[in-house]
Coordinates of C-alpha atoms in Angstrom, one line a residue:
X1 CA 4.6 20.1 -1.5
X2 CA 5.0 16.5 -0.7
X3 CA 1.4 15.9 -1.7
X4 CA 2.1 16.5 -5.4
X5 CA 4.8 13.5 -5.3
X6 CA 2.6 11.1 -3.9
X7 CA -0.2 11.2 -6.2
X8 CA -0.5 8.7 -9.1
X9 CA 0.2 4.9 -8.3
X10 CA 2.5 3.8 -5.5
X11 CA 3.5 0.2 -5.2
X12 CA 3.5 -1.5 -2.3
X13 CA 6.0 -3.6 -1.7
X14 CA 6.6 -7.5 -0.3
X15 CA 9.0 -8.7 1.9
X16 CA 10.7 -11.3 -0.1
X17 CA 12.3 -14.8 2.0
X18 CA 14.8 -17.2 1.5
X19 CA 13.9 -20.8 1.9
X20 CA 14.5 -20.8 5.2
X21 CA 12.4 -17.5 6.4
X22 CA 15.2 -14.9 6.8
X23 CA 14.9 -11.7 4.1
X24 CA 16.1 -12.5 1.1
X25 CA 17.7 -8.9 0.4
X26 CA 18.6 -9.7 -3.3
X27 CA 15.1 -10.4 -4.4
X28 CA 14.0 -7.5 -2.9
X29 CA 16.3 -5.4 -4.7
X30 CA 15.2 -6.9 -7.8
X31 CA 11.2 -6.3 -6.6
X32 CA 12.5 -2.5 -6.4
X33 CA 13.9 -2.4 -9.6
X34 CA 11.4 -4.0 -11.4
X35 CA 8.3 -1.3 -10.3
X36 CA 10.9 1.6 -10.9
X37 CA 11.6 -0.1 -14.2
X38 CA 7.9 -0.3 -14.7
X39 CA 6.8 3.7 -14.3
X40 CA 5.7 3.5 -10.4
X41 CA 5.5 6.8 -9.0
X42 CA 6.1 6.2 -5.7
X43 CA 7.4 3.0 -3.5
X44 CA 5.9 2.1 0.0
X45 CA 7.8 -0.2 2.3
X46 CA 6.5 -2.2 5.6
X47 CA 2.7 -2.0 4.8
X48 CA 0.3 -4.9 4.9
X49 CA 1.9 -6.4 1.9
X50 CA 5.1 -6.8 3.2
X51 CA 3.7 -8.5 5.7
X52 CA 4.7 -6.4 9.1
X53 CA 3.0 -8.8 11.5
X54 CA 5.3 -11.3 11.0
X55 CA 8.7 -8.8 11.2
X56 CA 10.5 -7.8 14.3
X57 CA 11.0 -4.1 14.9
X58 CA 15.1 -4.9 14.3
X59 CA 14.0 -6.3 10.9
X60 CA 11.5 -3.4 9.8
X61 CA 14.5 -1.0 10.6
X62 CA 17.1 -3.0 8.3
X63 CA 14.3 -3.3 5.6
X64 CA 13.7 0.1 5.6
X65 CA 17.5 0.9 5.5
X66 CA 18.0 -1.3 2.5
X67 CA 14.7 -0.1 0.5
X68 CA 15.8 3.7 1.3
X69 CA 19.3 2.7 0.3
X70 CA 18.7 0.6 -3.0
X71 CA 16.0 3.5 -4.5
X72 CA 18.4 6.1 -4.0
X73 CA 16.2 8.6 -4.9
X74 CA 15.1 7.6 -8.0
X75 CA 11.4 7.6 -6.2
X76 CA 9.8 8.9 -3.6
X77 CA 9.5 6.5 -0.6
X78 CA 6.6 6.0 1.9
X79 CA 7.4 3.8 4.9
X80 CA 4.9 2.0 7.2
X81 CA 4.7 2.5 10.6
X82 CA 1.1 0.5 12.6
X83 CA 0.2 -1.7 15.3
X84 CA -2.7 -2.2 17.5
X85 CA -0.5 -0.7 20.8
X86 CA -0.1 2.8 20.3
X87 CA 3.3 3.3 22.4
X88 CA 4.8 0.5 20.2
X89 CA 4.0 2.3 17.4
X90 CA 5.7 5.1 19.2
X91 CA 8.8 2.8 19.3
X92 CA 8.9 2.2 15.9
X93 CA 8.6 6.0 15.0
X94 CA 12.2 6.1 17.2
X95 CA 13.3 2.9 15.9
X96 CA 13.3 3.3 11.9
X97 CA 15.8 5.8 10.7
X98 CA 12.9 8.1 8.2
X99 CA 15.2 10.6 7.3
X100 CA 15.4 10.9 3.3
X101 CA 11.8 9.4 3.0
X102 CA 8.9 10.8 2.2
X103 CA 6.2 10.1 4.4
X104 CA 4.5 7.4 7.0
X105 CA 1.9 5.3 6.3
X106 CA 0.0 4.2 9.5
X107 CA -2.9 1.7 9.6
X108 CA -5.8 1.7 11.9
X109 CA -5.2 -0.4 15.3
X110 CA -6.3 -4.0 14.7
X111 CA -8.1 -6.7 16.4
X112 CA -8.9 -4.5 20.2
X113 CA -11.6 -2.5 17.6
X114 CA -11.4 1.1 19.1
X115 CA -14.1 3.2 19.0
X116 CA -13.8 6.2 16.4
X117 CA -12.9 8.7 19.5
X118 CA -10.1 6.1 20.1
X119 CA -8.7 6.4 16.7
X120 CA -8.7 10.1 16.7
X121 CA -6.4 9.9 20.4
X122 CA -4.7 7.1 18.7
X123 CA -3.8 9.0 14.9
X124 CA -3.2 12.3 17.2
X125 CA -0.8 10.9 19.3
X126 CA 1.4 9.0 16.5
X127 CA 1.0 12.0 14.4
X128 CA 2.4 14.3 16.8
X129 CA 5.5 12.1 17.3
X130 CA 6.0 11.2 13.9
X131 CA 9.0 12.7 12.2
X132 CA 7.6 12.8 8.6
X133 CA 3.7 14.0 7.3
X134 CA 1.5 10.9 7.8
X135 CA -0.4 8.7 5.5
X136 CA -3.9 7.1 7.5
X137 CA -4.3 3.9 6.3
X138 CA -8.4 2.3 6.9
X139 CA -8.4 -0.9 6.2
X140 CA -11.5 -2.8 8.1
X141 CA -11.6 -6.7 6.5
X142 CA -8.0 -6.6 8.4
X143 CA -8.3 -4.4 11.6
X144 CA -11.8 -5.0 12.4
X145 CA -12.6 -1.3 12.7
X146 CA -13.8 0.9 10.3
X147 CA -12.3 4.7 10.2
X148 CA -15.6 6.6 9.5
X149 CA -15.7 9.7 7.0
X150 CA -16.3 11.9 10.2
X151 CA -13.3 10.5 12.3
X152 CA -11.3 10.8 9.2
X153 CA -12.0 14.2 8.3
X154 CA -11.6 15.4 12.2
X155 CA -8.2 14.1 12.2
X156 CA -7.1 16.1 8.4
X157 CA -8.6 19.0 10.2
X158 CA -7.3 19.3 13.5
X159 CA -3.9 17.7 12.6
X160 CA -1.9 19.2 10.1
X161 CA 1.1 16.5 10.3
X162 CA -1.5 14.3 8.5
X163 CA -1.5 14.8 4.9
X164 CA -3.9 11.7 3.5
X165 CA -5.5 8.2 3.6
X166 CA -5.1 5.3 2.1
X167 CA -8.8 4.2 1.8
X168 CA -9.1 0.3 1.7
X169 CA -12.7 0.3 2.8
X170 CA -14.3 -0.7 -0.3
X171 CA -17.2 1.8 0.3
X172 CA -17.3 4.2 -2.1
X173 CA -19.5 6.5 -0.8
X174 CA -17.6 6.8 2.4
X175 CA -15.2 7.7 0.0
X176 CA -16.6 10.2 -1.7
X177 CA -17.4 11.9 1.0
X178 CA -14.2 12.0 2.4
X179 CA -13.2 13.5 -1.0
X180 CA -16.1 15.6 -0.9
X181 CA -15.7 17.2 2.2
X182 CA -11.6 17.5 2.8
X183 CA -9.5 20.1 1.8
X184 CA -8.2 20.6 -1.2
X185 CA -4.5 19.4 -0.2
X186 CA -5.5 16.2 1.8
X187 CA -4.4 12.9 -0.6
X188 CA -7.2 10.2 -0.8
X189 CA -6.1 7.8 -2.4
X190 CA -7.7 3.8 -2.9
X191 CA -6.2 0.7 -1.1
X192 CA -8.2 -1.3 -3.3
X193 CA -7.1 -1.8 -7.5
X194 CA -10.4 -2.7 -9.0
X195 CA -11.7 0.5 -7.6
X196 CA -8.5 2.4 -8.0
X197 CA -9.6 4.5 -11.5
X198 CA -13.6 4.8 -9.9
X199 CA -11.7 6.2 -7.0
X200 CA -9.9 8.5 -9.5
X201 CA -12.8 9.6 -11.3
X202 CA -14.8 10.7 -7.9
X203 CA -12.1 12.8 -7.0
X204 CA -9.3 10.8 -5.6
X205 CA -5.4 11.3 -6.3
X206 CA -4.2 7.9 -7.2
X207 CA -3.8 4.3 -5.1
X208 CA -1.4 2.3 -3.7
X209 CA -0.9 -0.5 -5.6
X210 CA -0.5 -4.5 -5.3
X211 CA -1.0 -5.5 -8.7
X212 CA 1.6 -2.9 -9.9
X213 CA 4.4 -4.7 -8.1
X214 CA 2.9 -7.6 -11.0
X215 CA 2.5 -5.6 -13.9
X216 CA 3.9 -1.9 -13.3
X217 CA 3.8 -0.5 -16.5
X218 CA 0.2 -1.6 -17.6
X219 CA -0.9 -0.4 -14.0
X220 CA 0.9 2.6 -14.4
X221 CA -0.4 3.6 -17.3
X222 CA -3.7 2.5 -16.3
X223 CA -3.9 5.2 -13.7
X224 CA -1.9 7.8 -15.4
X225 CA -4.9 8.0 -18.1
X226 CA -7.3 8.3 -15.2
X227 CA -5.0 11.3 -13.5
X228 CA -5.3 12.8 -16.9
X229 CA -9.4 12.5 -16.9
X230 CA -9.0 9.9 -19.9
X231 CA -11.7 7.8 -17.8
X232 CA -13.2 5.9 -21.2
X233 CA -9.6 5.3 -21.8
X234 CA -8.9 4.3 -18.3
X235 CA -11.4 1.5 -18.0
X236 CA -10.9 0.2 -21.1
X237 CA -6.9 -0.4 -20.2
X238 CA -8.0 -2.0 -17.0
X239 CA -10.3 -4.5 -18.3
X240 CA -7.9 -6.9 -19.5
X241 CA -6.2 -6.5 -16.1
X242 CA -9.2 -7.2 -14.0
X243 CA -8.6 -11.9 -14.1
X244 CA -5.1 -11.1 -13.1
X245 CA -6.1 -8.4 -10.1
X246 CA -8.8 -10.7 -9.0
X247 CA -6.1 -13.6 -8.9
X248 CA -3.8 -11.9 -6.5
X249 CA -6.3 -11.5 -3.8
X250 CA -7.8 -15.3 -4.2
X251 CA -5.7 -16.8 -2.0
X252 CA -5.0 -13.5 0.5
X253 CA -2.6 -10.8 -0.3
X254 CA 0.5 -11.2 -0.1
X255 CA -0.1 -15.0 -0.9
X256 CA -1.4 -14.1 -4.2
X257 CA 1.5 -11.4 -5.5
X258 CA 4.5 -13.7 -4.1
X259 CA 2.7 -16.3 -6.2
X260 CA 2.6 -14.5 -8.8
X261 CA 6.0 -12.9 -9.0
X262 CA 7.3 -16.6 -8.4
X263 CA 5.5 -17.5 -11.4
X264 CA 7.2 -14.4 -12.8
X265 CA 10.7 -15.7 -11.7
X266 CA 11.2 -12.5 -9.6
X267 CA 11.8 -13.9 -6.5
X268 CA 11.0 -17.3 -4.6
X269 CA 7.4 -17.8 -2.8
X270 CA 8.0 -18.7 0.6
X271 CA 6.1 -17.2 3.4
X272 CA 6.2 -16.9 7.5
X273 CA 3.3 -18.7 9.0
X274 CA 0.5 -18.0 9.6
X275 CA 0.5 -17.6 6.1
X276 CA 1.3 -20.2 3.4
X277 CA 2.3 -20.0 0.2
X278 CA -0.6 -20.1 -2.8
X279 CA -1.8 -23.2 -4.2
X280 CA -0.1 -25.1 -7.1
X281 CA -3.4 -23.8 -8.6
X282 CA -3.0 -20.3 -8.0
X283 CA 0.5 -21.0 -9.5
X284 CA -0.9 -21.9 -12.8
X285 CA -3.3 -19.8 -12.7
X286 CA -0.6 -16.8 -12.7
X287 CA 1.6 -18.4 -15.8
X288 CA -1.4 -18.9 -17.4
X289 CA -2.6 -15.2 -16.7
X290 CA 1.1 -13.8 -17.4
X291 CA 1.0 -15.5 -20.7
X292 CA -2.4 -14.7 -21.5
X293 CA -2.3 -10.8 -21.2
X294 CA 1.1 -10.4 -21.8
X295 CA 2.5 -9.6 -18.2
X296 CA 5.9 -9.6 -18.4

């Protein structure tokens, strides 16, 4: 069941660029290694932190070709697939080539703010076209719309193509509920990693990680004591973690990471406007941080 490999912690991964904004291909490949390196379960490619908005369709297809191509298999692989117009998302469903990944990870339309019967037509519709079990993907400090527990559970029910959610609402009692009330197979898993092991210990089945593309192996094993119902354990691991996690969403995500993993000498921090890179700051902040807790 494709459920049981997608629980744990997933890392979601940036879109590295060269100097002069094209994908620098190399530095992802070493982004990839690195979290496989590290103990990630799971990889997913085009979500909010690879920054999609600012990709064509033609470069979310090569991405994807290269991040399927350079894992190999040695992970599973999740691959994002949102927008705020439903038939484009449709185009990227025929676009991407899916076939030897996992799943889809699809975020709520952003900025027209559909109403809840609107994201049901909306999930329902990309569902039913998608090729591979989809991932919902709530995120309302970005879209502008919350998913509620109600709309969410409507969807798992009536649409078996969708398999989970990536909850980034930072309610946890919506969340609960949705763990609560869902079927036993449906994957909840957080969007958020300082609620990732309270997530975990309500119920959920993992999270989908920013900080683990930092430090994969403390993350990792972070969440693999939670999995296990080590909670005491759990919390204790993460609180050393918790300066650095609140460090890589100071400045916006994925301003904070690319900071970071420039600080880290992973890969260079250049971003496509609207977004900037982070502050000489933030920069110090992260060798500081890296040095300070051992982050390497």
């Amino acid at each position: 069941m494709i459920q049981e490999k997608l629980r744990g912690c997933g890392a979601a991964m940036i879109t590295p660029f060269r100097e002069d904004g094209s994908i620098d291909y190399d530095a992802l490949a070493r982004t990839i290694d690195y979290v496989i390196a590290g103990g990630i379960d799971y990889i997913v490619a085009l979500g909010t932190t690879a920054e999609v908005p600012t990709l064509y369709i033609p470069e979310r297809v090569e991405v994807a070709a290269f991040v399927k191509k350079h894992i190999n298999g040695r992970v599973p692989l999740v691959i994002g697939a949102g927008g705020n117009s439903t038939s484009e998302v449709l185009d990227q469903l025929h676009e991407i080539d899916f076939e030897g990944a996992d799943a889809i990870l699809s975020v709520t339309p952003y900025y027209n703010k559909p109403s809840q019967e609107g994201l049901y037509q909306h999930f329902k519709t990309v569902a039913e076209a998608a090729p591979l079990p989809v991932i919902l993907y709530n995120i309302p400090g970005r879209s502008g719309v919350n998913m509620l527990p109600e709309t969410t559970l409507r969807i798992a029910r009536d649409i078996p193509n969708v398999i989970g959610i990536k909850e980034a609402s930072g309610n946890i009692d919506q969340i609960e509920r949705i763990i609560r009330e869902r079927d036993k197979n449906f994957l909840v898993l957080s969007g958020d990693d300082g609620m990732a092991v309270e997530v975990i210990r309500r119920g959920g089945d993992g999270v989908i990680s920013v900080a683990a593309d930092l430090f994969p192996s403390k993350f990792c094993h972070c969440i693999d004591l939670a999995m296990r119902g080590d909670f005491e354990a759990a919390f204790k691991e993460y609180e050393p973690l918790d300066e650095a996690v609140n460090a890589l969403f100071a400045e916006g995500n994925p301003t904070g990471i690319k900071c970071a993993l420039k600080a880290k000498g992973i890969i260079g921090g250049t971003m496509r406007l609207p977004l900037v890179e982070g502050t000489p700051a933030l920069y110090e902040k992260f060798v500081n941080l890296i040095a300070k807790y051992d982050l390497h």
